[in-house]
């Protein structure tokens, strides 16, 4: 009996050792994959804190782990270049966002990313087709490869991605007929505009707005123009056989018989009255449109605007849109410093929010937008006396600041009772946490070289702000 127990104990210990060795091997595999990626893509050394042998123990910039494995990578707008093939070794990856970089070449084989849920590769220079292995990502919820140079057919296998809610393929070079294209029925966000697609838009996709299909010269059908517009009314020739329009299909085209009928006095009066009525209707519509453009805030209009903002306030996790009804000059709208608008205020209102901390100027929140992108939102307080013009001037200056040690201001929102600033999200936590959060058994204190680098970086950021913003002066905010 004792021998049997000893054998069982030894077997358990062997299995435990094998498990830990296997897990350690997987962690090392993740480390080597990330280092290979950095070596080939980070030519400007933006990933400066990727210098520890365990990306999960001492958190690397843009990298999140669970159970010792890399599960999330968000590296946006970092001037990264080259191929992303090295990342395919991360077989536990669930979120990958590499937006606004300069990656090139074809997309890699995606078959190792079977746990992936969010994939954002927009605003790069990827080329070639979508890899056939995309149909293996059966957990995928969001797929955005817009603003690249991808080409070829849209894979029919996308229909197998039954959890897909977002599909953005816009501003690429995709081609081919989409008449038979079948996509997941759960799609909420869809865009294929700015490609070389042709054919009739399938009925299952006609629920999306016309902007989702624009700039594809040979697409037709709802919500775009009818495919029969070029030969409307002609039912004796197949589509495309004759592009000459005709009001009536003549069964005997060779017989050209013309009949003239004299109009009665009653007919003439009816036509004149009808024309006058149509002119009056057009004049009325033009007048209504003019006054609407002039911002005539009538009593009938105010409740509608109020209801719109009330709906946004109810969904705003960070807090209200505004405590008062917006005027014509103060609408619920984010002001971005780039031509591209990655999201609207309504998306920010629906975002999941987590408070990061409070300061003298207000509270800061981490907001995760529905497309998976993350931003930091600063809700200002005690600035109610600042006028709109002065506030906007300050924002214009702050929005132009670009320095590696200054967090980028992406957008702002202004109302009398509410002012929001939207920044890039910095995932490495606070300096306080780095200095004091590493105390305890098994934890390593922040070394002095790293502390010195942080101090110098903060000093460079402050020097840049004070040198750049000599007039008007702006506050540097949190350091």
Tab-separated table of C-alpha atoms in Angstrom:
chain	number	residue	atom	x	y	z
A	1	UNK	CA	0.000	0.000	0.000
A	2	UNK	CA	2.797	2.407	0.928
A	3	UNK	CA	4.659	1.546	-2.261
A	4	UNK	CA	1.566	2.317	-4.320
A	5	UNK	CA	1.122	5.698	-2.599
A	6	UNK	CA	4.784	6.532	-3.211
A	7	UNK	CA	4.426	5.622	-6.892
A	8	UNK	CA	1.314	7.845	-7.191
A	9	UNK	CA	3.128	10.729	-5.476
A	10	UNK	CA	6.161	10.359	-7.741
A	11	UNK	CA	3.912	10.231	-10.832
A	12	UNK	CA	2.085	13.401	-9.720
A	13	UNK	CA	5.375	15.211	-9.134
A	14	UNK	CA	6.624	14.176	-12.586
A	15	UNK	CA	3.413	15.452	-14.207
A	16	UNK	CA	3.710	18.710	-12.266
A	17	UNK	CA	7.305	19.196	-13.401
A	18	UNK	CA	6.311	18.456	-17.017
A	19	UNK	CA	3.448	20.987	-16.762
A	20	UNK	CA	5.682	23.769	-15.405
A	21	UNK	CA	8.389	23.033	-17.950
A	22	UNK	CA	5.803	23.163	-20.725
A	23	UNK	CA	4.319	26.423	-19.414
A	24	UNK	CA	7.772	27.968	-19.047
A	25	UNK	CA	8.536	26.918	-22.615
A	26	UNK	CA	5.373	28.652	-23.854
A	27	UNK	CA	6.293	31.850	-22.008
A	28	UNK	CA	9.767	31.742	-23.549
A	29	UNK	CA	8.154	31.239	-26.959
A	30	UNK	CA	6.057	34.405	-26.437
A	31	UNK	CA	9.158	36.326	-25.357
A	32	UNK	CA	11.174	35.269	-28.417
A	33	UNK	CA	8.243	36.117	-30.734
A	34	UNK	CA	7.972	39.628	-29.289
A	35	UNK	CA	11.716	40.217	-29.440
A	36	UNK	CA	11.806	39.079	-33.074
A	37	UNK	CA	8.940	41.469	-33.823
A	38	UNK	CA	10.719	44.374	-32.082
A	39	UNK	CA	13.989	43.660	-33.897
A	40	UNK	CA	12.366	43.788	-37.332
A	41	UNK	CA	9.674	46.453	-36.843
A	42	UNK	CA	10.752	48.943	-34.138
A	43	UNK	CA	13.431	50.839	-36.061
A	44	UNK	CA	12.922	54.040	-34.013
A	45	UNK	CA	13.102	52.248	-30.625
A	46	UNK	CA	9.629	53.318	-29.499
A	47	UNK	CA	9.221	50.118	-27.458
A	48	UNK	CA	11.922	51.203	-25.058
A	49	UNK	CA	10.734	49.206	-22.039
A	50	UNK	CA	10.738	45.868	-23.863
A	51	UNK	CA	13.947	44.991	-22.053
A	52	UNK	CA	12.938	42.375	-19.501
A	53	UNK	CA	13.021	38.649	-20.164
A	54	UNK	CA	9.439	38.163	-19.007
A	55	UNK	CA	6.890	40.496	-20.690
A	56	UNK	CA	4.242	39.363	-18.214
A	57	UNK	CA	6.100	39.863	-14.947
A	58	UNK	CA	7.223	43.428	-15.646
A	59	UNK	CA	4.618	44.739	-18.008
A	60	UNK	CA	5.809	45.763	-21.450
A	61	UNK	CA	4.277	48.725	-23.260
A	62	UNK	CA	1.160	47.659	-25.193
A	63	UNK	CA	1.295	44.045	-23.959
A	64	UNK	CA	-1.164	42.336	-21.605
A	65	UNK	CA	-0.923	38.821	-20.213
A	66	UNK	CA	-3.122	36.244	-18.532
A	67	UNK	CA	-1.768	33.186	-16.749
A	68	UNK	CA	1.703	33.972	-17.992
A	69	UNK	CA	0.736	34.125	-21.700
A	70	UNK	CA	0.480	37.150	-23.994
A	71	UNK	CA	-3.203	37.721	-24.833
A	72	UNK	CA	-3.417	41.372	-25.903
A	73	UNK	CA	-1.193	43.655	-28.005
A	74	UNK	CA	-2.135	47.281	-28.723
A	75	UNK	CA	0.637	49.180	-30.530
A	76	UNK	CA	-0.945	52.076	-32.410
A	77	UNK	CA	0.633	55.076	-34.136
A	78	UNK	CA	4.211	54.125	-33.223
A	79	UNK	CA	5.897	54.319	-36.665
A	80	UNK	CA	6.377	50.551	-36.710
A	81	UNK	CA	7.387	49.076	-40.078
A	82	UNK	CA	7.914	45.797	-41.899
A	83	UNK	CA	6.146	42.468	-41.479
A	84	UNK	CA	4.094	41.167	-38.564
A	85	UNK	CA	4.854	37.490	-39.251
A	86	UNK	CA	6.737	37.080	-35.959
A	87	UNK	CA	3.535	37.658	-33.989
A	88	UNK	CA	1.870	34.538	-35.386
A	89	UNK	CA	3.801	32.525	-32.781
A	90	UNK	CA	1.557	34.069	-30.076
A	91	UNK	CA	-1.062	31.335	-30.119
A	92	UNK	CA	-3.044	32.683	-27.119
A	93	UNK	CA	-3.555	36.154	-28.610
A	94	UNK	CA	-7.095	37.530	-28.242
A	95	UNK	CA	-6.673	41.201	-29.145
A	96	UNK	CA	-4.294	42.647	-31.740
A	97	UNK	CA	-4.415	46.326	-32.717
A	98	UNK	CA	-1.645	47.760	-34.897
A	99	UNK	CA	-3.510	50.741	-36.349
A	100	UNK	CA	-1.767	53.808	-37.797
A	101	UNK	CA	1.667	52.322	-38.438
A	102	UNK	CA	3.596	51.579	-41.646
A	103	UNK	CA	3.509	47.789	-41.883
A	104	UNK	CA	3.915	46.410	-45.405
A	105	UNK	CA	3.710	43.169	-47.349
A	106	UNK	CA	1.062	40.435	-47.309
A	107	UNK	CA	-0.870	39.446	-44.222
A	108	UNK	CA	0.537	36.302	-42.578
A	109	UNK	CA	-1.130	32.926	-42.153
A	110	UNK	CA	-3.672	33.495	-39.364
A	111	UNK	CA	-4.308	29.878	-38.426
A	112	UNK	CA	-2.388	30.121	-35.120
A	113	UNK	CA	-4.624	32.958	-33.857
A	114	UNK	CA	-7.693	30.820	-33.208
A	115	UNK	CA	-8.366	32.586	-29.899
A	116	UNK	CA	-8.398	36.013	-31.561
A	117	UNK	CA	-11.498	38.143	-30.974
A	118	UNK	CA	-10.404	41.637	-32.085
A	119	UNK	CA	-8.131	42.328	-35.073
A	120	UNK	CA	-7.418	45.966	-36.054
A	121	UNK	CA	-4.838	46.531	-38.810
A	122	UNK	CA	-6.211	49.714	-40.396
A	123	UNK	CA	-4.131	52.603	-41.774
A	124	UNK	CA	-1.075	50.601	-42.769
A	125	UNK	CA	0.289	49.479	-46.150
A	126	UNK	CA	-0.557	45.784	-46.169
A	127	UNK	CA	-0.969	44.329	-49.660
A	128	UNK	CA	-2.172	41.147	-51.311
A	129	UNK	CA	-5.342	39.174	-50.514
A	130	UNK	CA	-7.008	38.368	-47.234
A	131	UNK	CA	-5.451	35.014	-46.311
A	132	UNK	CA	-7.774	31.986	-46.657
A	133	UNK	CA	-6.996	31.097	-43.037
A	134	UNK	CA	-9.199	33.998	-41.877
A	135	UNK	CA	-12.119	31.550	-41.826
A	136	UNK	CA	-10.386	29.672	-38.965
A	137	UNK	CA	-10.788	32.624	-36.590
A	138	UNK	CA	-14.179	31.394	-35.413
A	139	UNK	CA	-14.107	33.582	-32.275
A	140	UNK	CA	-13.490	36.799	-34.204
A	141	UNK	CA	-15.850	39.661	-33.310
A	142	UNK	CA	-14.197	42.726	-34.900
A	143	UNK	CA	-12.139	42.766	-38.121
A	144	UNK	CA	-10.846	46.094	-39.450
A	145	UNK	CA	-8.281	46.139	-42.276
A	146	UNK	CA	-9.430	49.442	-43.792
A	147	UNK	CA	-7.055	51.955	-45.392
A	148	UNK	CA	-4.485	49.493	-46.718
A	149	UNK	CA	-3.571	48.183	-50.183
A	150	UNK	CA	-5.237	44.778	-49.939
A	151	UNK	CA	-6.568	43.273	-53.159
A	152	UNK	CA	-8.287	40.237	-54.649
A	153	UNK	CA	-11.727	38.853	-53.900
A	154	UNK	CA	-13.591	39.197	-50.619
A	155	UNK	CA	-13.445	35.611	-49.292
A	156	UNK	CA	-16.791	33.831	-49.248
A	157	UNK	CA	-15.519	31.950	-46.189
A	158	UNK	CA	-16.137	35.061	-44.059
A	159	UNK	CA	-19.695	33.754	-43.746
A	160	UNK	CA	-18.375	31.085	-41.364
A	161	UNK	CA	-17.375	33.747	-38.793
A	162	UNK	CA	-20.690	33.602	-36.967
A	163	UNK	CA	-19.637	35.937	-34.124
A	164	UNK	CA	-18.459	38.741	-36.415
A	165	UNK	CA	-20.017	42.136	-35.567
A	166	UNK	CA	-17.616	44.491	-37.387
A	167	UNK	CA	-16.199	44.057	-40.893
A	168	UNK	CA	-14.339	47.023	-42.380
A	169	UNK	CA	-12.612	46.499	-45.724
A	170	UNK	CA	-12.956	50.084	-46.991
A	171	UNK	CA	-10.271	52.014	-48.871
A	172	UNK	CA	-8.403	49.053	-50.314
A	173	UNK	CA	-8.209	47.505	-53.798
A	174	UNK	CA	-10.607	44.572	-53.426
A	175	UNK	CA	-12.328	43.604	-56.680
A	176	UNK	CA	-14.847	41.152	-58.086
A	177	UNK	CA	-18.593	40.597	-58.124
A	178	UNK	CA	-20.289	40.602	-54.708
A	179	UNK	CA	-23.766	39.564	-55.922
A	180	UNK	CA	-23.436	36.151	-54.257
A	181	UNK	CA	-21.519	37.365	-51.199
A	182	UNK	CA	-22.896	35.954	-47.957
A	183	UNK	CA	-21.770	37.438	-44.659
A	184	UNK	CA	-22.667	36.762	-40.999
A	185	UNK	CA	-26.181	37.956	-40.185
A	186	UNK	CA	-25.057	39.503	-36.868
A	187	UNK	CA	-22.982	42.231	-38.570
A	188	UNK	CA	-23.468	45.664	-36.979
A	189	UNK	CA	-20.652	47.666	-38.595
A	190	UNK	CA	-19.905	47.048	-42.283
A	191	UNK	CA	-17.997	49.053	-44.905
A	192	UNK	CA	-16.564	48.095	-48.318
A	193	UNK	CA	-16.431	51.595	-49.830
A	194	UNK	CA	-13.448	52.800	-51.845
A	195	UNK	CA	-12.642	49.520	-53.633
A	196	UNK	CA	-13.141	48.091	-57.163
A	197	UNK	CA	-16.153	45.915	-56.474
A	198	UNK	CA	-19.003	45.241	-58.882
A	199	UNK	CA	-22.377	43.544	-59.134
A	200	UNK	CA	-25.701	43.752	-57.338
A	201	UNK	CA	-25.610	44.432	-53.593
A	202	UNK	CA	-27.108	41.364	-51.864
A	203	UNK	CA	-30.423	41.938	-50.089
A	204	UNK	CA	-28.850	40.816	-46.800
A	205	UNK	CA	-26.454	43.815	-46.963
A	206	UNK	CA	-28.920	46.454	-48.165
A	207	UNK	CA	-29.694	47.389	-44.525
A	208	UNK	CA	-26.379	49.277	-44.345
A	209	UNK	CA	-26.135	52.939	-45.469
A	210	UNK	CA	-25.034	53.959	-48.958
A	211	UNK	CA	-21.744	55.260	-47.508
A	212	UNK	CA	-20.782	51.630	-46.814
A	213	UNK	CA	-20.724	50.929	-50.588
A	214	UNK	CA	-19.628	54.265	-52.123
A	215	UNK	CA	-16.708	54.769	-54.511
A	216	UNK	CA	-17.147	51.361	-56.126
A	217	UNK	CA	-17.959	52.373	-59.702
A	218	UNK	CA	-19.803	49.199	-60.710
A	219	UNK	CA	-21.951	48.442	-57.646
A	220	UNK	CA	-25.719	48.870	-57.847
A	221	UNK	CA	-28.877	47.986	-55.968
A	222	UNK	CA	-30.280	49.167	-52.644
A	223	UNK	CA	-29.138	51.341	-50.938
A	224	UNK	CA	-27.402	52.644	-54.118
A	225	UNK	CA	-29.081	53.324	-57.459
A	226	UNK	CA	-31.237	50.629	-58.963
A	227	UNK	CA	-29.429	48.327	-61.358
A	228	UNK	CA	-32.164	49.006	-63.969
A	229	UNK	CA	-31.641	52.781	-64.047
A	230	UNK	CA	-29.695	52.542	-67.283
A	231	UNK	CA	-32.569	50.835	-69.129
A	232	UNK	CA	-35.624	51.719	-67.061
A	233	UNK	CA	-38.930	50.744	-68.601
A	234	UNK	CA	-37.440	48.437	-71.226
A	235	UNK	CA	-38.711	44.918	-70.800
A	236	UNK	CA	-38.033	43.407	-74.214
A	237	UNK	CA	-34.208	43.383	-74.059
A	238	UNK	CA	-31.954	41.798	-71.471
A	239	UNK	CA	-30.062	44.121	-69.072
A	240	UNK	CA	-27.029	45.670	-70.737
A	241	UNK	CA	-28.083	44.749	-74.285
A	242	UNK	CA	-29.352	48.227	-75.074
A	243	UNK	CA	-28.446	51.306	-73.087
A	244	UNK	CA	-30.810	53.642	-74.929
A	245	UNK	CA	-33.659	54.704	-72.631
A	246	UNK	CA	-37.254	54.392	-73.800
A	247	UNK	CA	-40.531	55.293	-72.168
A	248	UNK	CA	-42.527	52.404	-73.691
A	249	UNK	CA	-41.370	49.092	-75.138
A	250	UNK	CA	-42.674	49.163	-78.741
A	251	UNK	CA	-43.468	45.639	-80.021
A	252	UNK	CA	-43.252	46.910	-83.619
A	253	UNK	CA	-40.272	49.268	-83.717
A	254	UNK	CA	-40.274	49.481	-87.524
A	255	UNK	CA	-43.730	51.082	-87.652
A	256	UNK	CA	-43.334	54.738	-86.676
A	257	UNK	CA	-46.873	56.099	-86.478
A	258	UNK	CA	-47.386	59.496	-84.850
A	259	UNK	CA	-50.766	60.654	-83.478
A	260	UNK	CA	-51.581	64.248	-82.462
A	261	UNK	CA	-54.452	64.983	-80.040
A	262	UNK	CA	-55.855	68.505	-79.495
A	263	UNK	CA	-56.081	69.419	-75.766
A	264	UNK	CA	-59.410	70.761	-74.502
A	265	UNK	CA	-59.708	74.025	-72.584
A	266	UNK	CA	-60.358	72.074	-69.355
A	267	UNK	CA	-57.180	70.044	-69.842
A	268	UNK	CA	-55.127	73.216	-70.285
A	269	UNK	CA	-56.597	74.783	-67.110
A	270	UNK	CA	-55.887	71.609	-65.130
A	271	UNK	CA	-52.260	71.541	-66.325
A	272	UNK	CA	-51.715	75.229	-65.417
A	273	UNK	CA	-53.244	74.793	-61.941
A	274	UNK	CA	-51.137	71.686	-61.364
A	275	UNK	CA	-47.943	73.504	-62.362
A	276	UNK	CA	-48.724	76.386	-60.000
A	277	UNK	CA	-49.381	73.966	-57.124
A	278	UNK	CA	-46.056	72.200	-57.750
A	279	UNK	CA	-44.200	75.546	-57.833
A	280	UNK	CA	-45.799	76.619	-54.543
A	281	UNK	CA	-44.830	73.302	-52.940
A	282	UNK	CA	-41.222	73.658	-54.095
A	283	UNK	CA	-41.073	77.248	-52.796
A	284	UNK	CA	-42.428	76.112	-49.431
A	285	UNK	CA	-39.833	73.321	-49.159
A	286	UNK	CA	-36.994	75.677	-50.084
A	287	UNK	CA	-38.155	78.194	-47.454
A	288	UNK	CA	-38.315	75.496	-44.775
A	289	UNK	CA	-34.836	74.281	-45.687
A	290	UNK	CA	-33.447	77.851	-45.569
A	291	UNK	CA	-34.844	78.603	-42.126
A	292	UNK	CA	-33.619	75.266	-40.823
A	293	UNK	CA	-30.104	76.057	-42.068
A	294	UNK	CA	-30.275	79.464	-40.358
A	295	UNK	CA	-30.709	77.635	-37.019
A	296	UNK	CA	-34.241	78.807	-36.227
A	297	UNK	CA	-34.686	77.260	-32.780
A	298	UNK	CA	-38.461	77.071	-32.630
A	299	UNK	CA	-40.355	75.572	-29.718
A	300	UNK	CA	-41.080	72.478	-31.746
A	301	UNK	CA	-37.373	71.931	-32.338
A	302	UNK	CA	-36.012	72.265	-28.790
A	303	UNK	CA	-37.603	69.137	-27.296
A	304	UNK	CA	-36.200	66.994	-30.119
A	305	UNK	CA	-32.643	68.203	-29.443
A	306	UNK	CA	-33.137	67.769	-25.732
A	307	UNK	CA	-34.372	64.220	-26.187
A	308	UNK	CA	-31.313	63.437	-28.326
A	309	UNK	CA	-28.891	64.630	-25.652
A	310	UNK	CA	-30.905	62.998	-22.865
A	311	UNK	CA	-30.497	59.689	-24.651
A	312	UNK	CA	-26.729	60.234	-24.782
A	313	UNK	CA	-26.601	61.195	-21.110
A	314	UNK	CA	-28.387	58.026	-20.114
A	315	UNK	CA	-25.782	55.900	-21.920
A	316	UNK	CA	-22.752	57.939	-20.815
A	317	UNK	CA	-20.708	55.800	-18.474
A	318	UNK	CA	-18.298	58.639	-17.698
A	319	UNK	CA	-21.165	61.070	-16.978
A	320	UNK	CA	-23.522	63.422	-18.705
A	321	UNK	CA	-23.240	64.922	-22.140
A	322	UNK	CA	-24.442	68.254	-20.765
A	323	UNK	CA	-26.682	69.393	-17.958
A	324	UNK	CA	-28.490	71.849	-20.199
A	325	UNK	CA	-30.133	71.748	-23.585
A	326	UNK	CA	-27.407	72.511	-26.157
A	327	UNK	CA	-27.807	75.609	-28.284
A	328	UNK	CA	-27.129	75.631	-31.993
A	329	UNK	CA	-23.469	76.469	-31.262
A	330	UNK	CA	-23.093	73.900	-28.509
A	331	UNK	CA	-24.064	70.488	-29.847
A	332	UNK	CA	-23.101	67.103	-28.468
A	333	UNK	CA	-20.087	66.635	-30.738
A	334	UNK	CA	-16.434	65.677	-30.331
A	335	UNK	CA	-13.871	67.920	-32.019
A	336	UNK	CA	-10.918	65.910	-33.401
A	337	UNK	CA	-7.511	67.270	-34.419
A	338	UNK	CA	-7.224	64.872	-37.370
A	339	UNK	CA	-9.277	64.677	-40.551
A	340	UNK	CA	-10.236	61.114	-39.710
A	341	UNK	CA	-12.878	60.603	-37.007
A	342	UNK	CA	-12.189	57.175	-35.445
A	343	UNK	CA	-15.370	57.372	-33.346
A	344	UNK	CA	-18.185	59.740	-32.450
A	345	UNK	CA	-19.430	60.987	-29.101
A	346	UNK	CA	-22.210	58.400	-29.090
A	347	UNK	CA	-19.572	55.634	-29.232
A	348	UNK	CA	-17.750	57.232	-26.294
A	349	UNK	CA	-21.018	57.404	-24.389
A	350	UNK	CA	-21.535	53.660	-24.822
A	351	UNK	CA	-17.915	52.790	-23.937
A	352	UNK	CA	-17.087	50.740	-20.881
A	353	UNK	CA	-15.311	53.023	-18.413
A	354	UNK	CA	-12.857	52.540	-15.574
A	355	UNK	CA	-11.726	55.374	-13.314
A	356	UNK	CA	-7.956	55.833	-13.368
A	357	UNK	CA	-7.746	58.570	-10.745
A	358	UNK	CA	-8.641	62.081	-9.632
A	359	UNK	CA	-6.573	65.237	-9.757
A	360	UNK	CA	-6.849	68.981	-9.243
A	361	UNK	CA	-8.339	69.452	-12.691
A	362	UNK	CA	-10.829	66.573	-12.674
A	363	UNK	CA	-11.144	62.805	-13.025
A	364	UNK	CA	-9.498	60.527	-15.595
A	365	UNK	CA	-11.099	57.406	-17.063
A	366	UNK	CA	-10.024	54.523	-19.255
A	367	UNK	CA	-12.675	54.077	-21.980
A	368	UNK	CA	-12.860	51.005	-24.222
A	369	UNK	CA	-14.736	51.810	-27.449
A	370	UNK	CA	-16.908	49.120	-29.021
A	371	UNK	CA	-14.327	48.553	-31.802
A	372	UNK	CA	-11.745	47.630	-29.128
A	373	UNK	CA	-9.723	50.850	-29.222
A	374	UNK	CA	-8.808	52.371	-25.847
A	375	UNK	CA	-8.590	56.052	-24.959
A	376	UNK	CA	-8.166	58.078	-21.781
A	377	UNK	CA	-10.860	60.653	-21.021
A	378	UNK	CA	-10.255	63.590	-18.697
A	379	UNK	CA	-13.440	65.126	-17.287
A	380	UNK	CA	-12.528	68.665	-16.265
A	381	UNK	CA	-13.954	70.389	-13.203
A	382	UNK	CA	-13.981	73.959	-11.883
A	383	UNK	CA	-13.494	75.480	-15.358
A	384	UNK	CA	-17.057	76.712	-15.845
A	385	UNK	CA	-15.940	80.335	-16.167
A	386	UNK	CA	-13.839	79.657	-19.277
A	387	UNK	CA	-15.487	80.923	-22.463
A	388	UNK	CA	-15.846	78.746	-25.517
A	389	UNK	CA	-13.428	80.794	-27.650
A	390	UNK	CA	-10.690	80.798	-25.005
A	391	UNK	CA	-11.165	77.073	-24.372
A	392	UNK	CA	-10.953	76.248	-28.093
A	393	UNK	CA	-7.785	78.330	-28.466
A	394	UNK	CA	-6.147	76.391	-25.653
A	395	UNK	CA	-7.246	73.102	-27.225
A	396	UNK	CA	-5.866	74.051	-30.638
A	397	UNK	CA	-2.450	74.629	-29.090
A	398	UNK	CA	-2.554	71.435	-27.044
A	399	UNK	CA	-3.787	69.400	-30.024
A	400	UNK	CA	-0.682	70.317	-32.010
A	401	UNK	CA	1.791	69.133	-29.357
A	402	UNK	CA	3.710	66.106	-30.621
A	403	UNK	CA	6.558	64.796	-28.483
A	404	UNK	CA	7.476	61.301	-27.324
A	405	UNK	CA	7.167	62.386	-23.674
A	406	UNK	CA	3.867	64.266	-24.025
A	407	UNK	CA	0.589	62.354	-24.235
A	408	UNK	CA	-1.266	63.210	-27.460
A	409	UNK	CA	-4.571	65.061	-27.139
A	410	UNK	CA	-6.864	63.516	-29.761
A	411	UNK	CA	-10.174	65.322	-29.271
A	412	UNK	CA	-12.250	67.456	-26.923
A	413	UNK	CA	-15.876	68.183	-26.100
A	414	UNK	CA	-17.127	71.565	-24.891
A	415	UNK	CA	-20.401	72.511	-23.223
A	416	UNK	CA	-21.220	75.036	-20.506
A	417	UNK	CA	-21.486	72.391	-17.808
A	418	UNK	CA	-19.232	69.654	-19.238
A	419	UNK	CA	-15.761	69.611	-20.754
A	420	UNK	CA	-13.988	66.428	-21.830
A	421	UNK	CA	-10.464	65.829	-23.146
A	422	UNK	CA	-9.704	62.605	-25.055
A	423	UNK	CA	-6.082	61.417	-24.937
A	424	UNK	CA	-4.094	58.403	-26.081
A	425	UNK	CA	-4.278	55.762	-23.358
A	426	UNK	CA	-0.976	54.987	-21.628
A	427	UNK	CA	-1.174	51.343	-20.473
A	428	UNK	CA	1.878	51.224	-18.192
A	429	UNK	CA	0.123	52.603	-15.126
A	430	UNK	CA	1.229	55.436	-12.865
A	431	UNK	CA	4.684	56.373	-11.628
A	432	UNK	CA	3.422	55.882	-8.073
A	433	UNK	CA	2.515	52.267	-8.872
A	434	UNK	CA	5.920	51.669	-10.437
A	435	UNK	CA	7.735	53.115	-7.415
A	436	UNK	CA	5.632	51.651	-4.629
A	437	UNK	CA	3.633	48.822	-6.166
A	438	UNK	CA	6.595	46.455	-6.381
A	439	UNK	CA	7.056	45.986	-2.649
A	440	UNK	CA	6.507	42.597	-1.134
A	441	UNK	CA	7.932	39.088	-1.393
A	442	UNK	CA	8.972	37.930	-4.826
A	443	UNK	CA	8.761	41.422	-6.367
A	444	UNK	CA	11.579	43.524	-7.744
A	445	UNK	CA	11.973	47.223	-6.962
A	446	UNK	CA	12.226	49.683	-9.833
A	447	UNK	CA	15.954	49.998	-10.581
A	448	UNK	CA	17.703	53.380	-10.506
A	449	UNK	CA	18.543	53.425	-14.218
A	450	UNK	CA	14.864	53.085	-15.073
A	451	UNK	CA	13.966	55.767	-12.517
A	452	UNK	CA	16.503	58.111	-14.099
A	453	UNK	CA	15.103	57.450	-17.584
A	454	UNK	CA	11.592	58.241	-16.349
A	455	UNK	CA	12.776	61.477	-14.707
A	456	UNK	CA	14.647	62.582	-17.824
A	457	UNK	CA	11.673	61.741	-20.024
A	458	UNK	CA	9.327	63.802	-17.849
A	459	UNK	CA	11.807	66.690	-17.856
A	460	UNK	CA	12.077	66.601	-21.650
A	461	UNK	CA	8.290	66.670	-21.940
A	462	UNK	CA	8.016	69.682	-19.611
A	463	UNK	CA	10.816	71.516	-21.404
A	464	UNK	CA	9.117	70.936	-24.743
A	465	UNK	CA	5.755	72.256	-23.485
A	466	UNK	CA	7.244	75.408	-21.967
A	467	UNK	CA	9.432	76.081	-25.007
A	468	UNK	CA	6.701	75.371	-27.590
A	469	UNK	CA	3.858	77.131	-25.782
A	470	UNK	CA	5.373	80.503	-24.985
A	471	UNK	CA	2.153	82.209	-26.043
A	472	UNK	CA	-0.488	81.390	-25.004
A	473	UNK	CA	0.759	79.680	-21.840
A	474	UNK	CA	-0.816	76.326	-21.029
A	475	UNK	CA	-0.736	74.163	-17.934
A	476	UNK	CA	1.270	70.980	-18.239
A	477	UNK	CA	-1.229	68.836	-16.355
A	478	UNK	CA	-0.232	65.546	-14.713
A	479	UNK	CA	3.428	64.535	-14.851
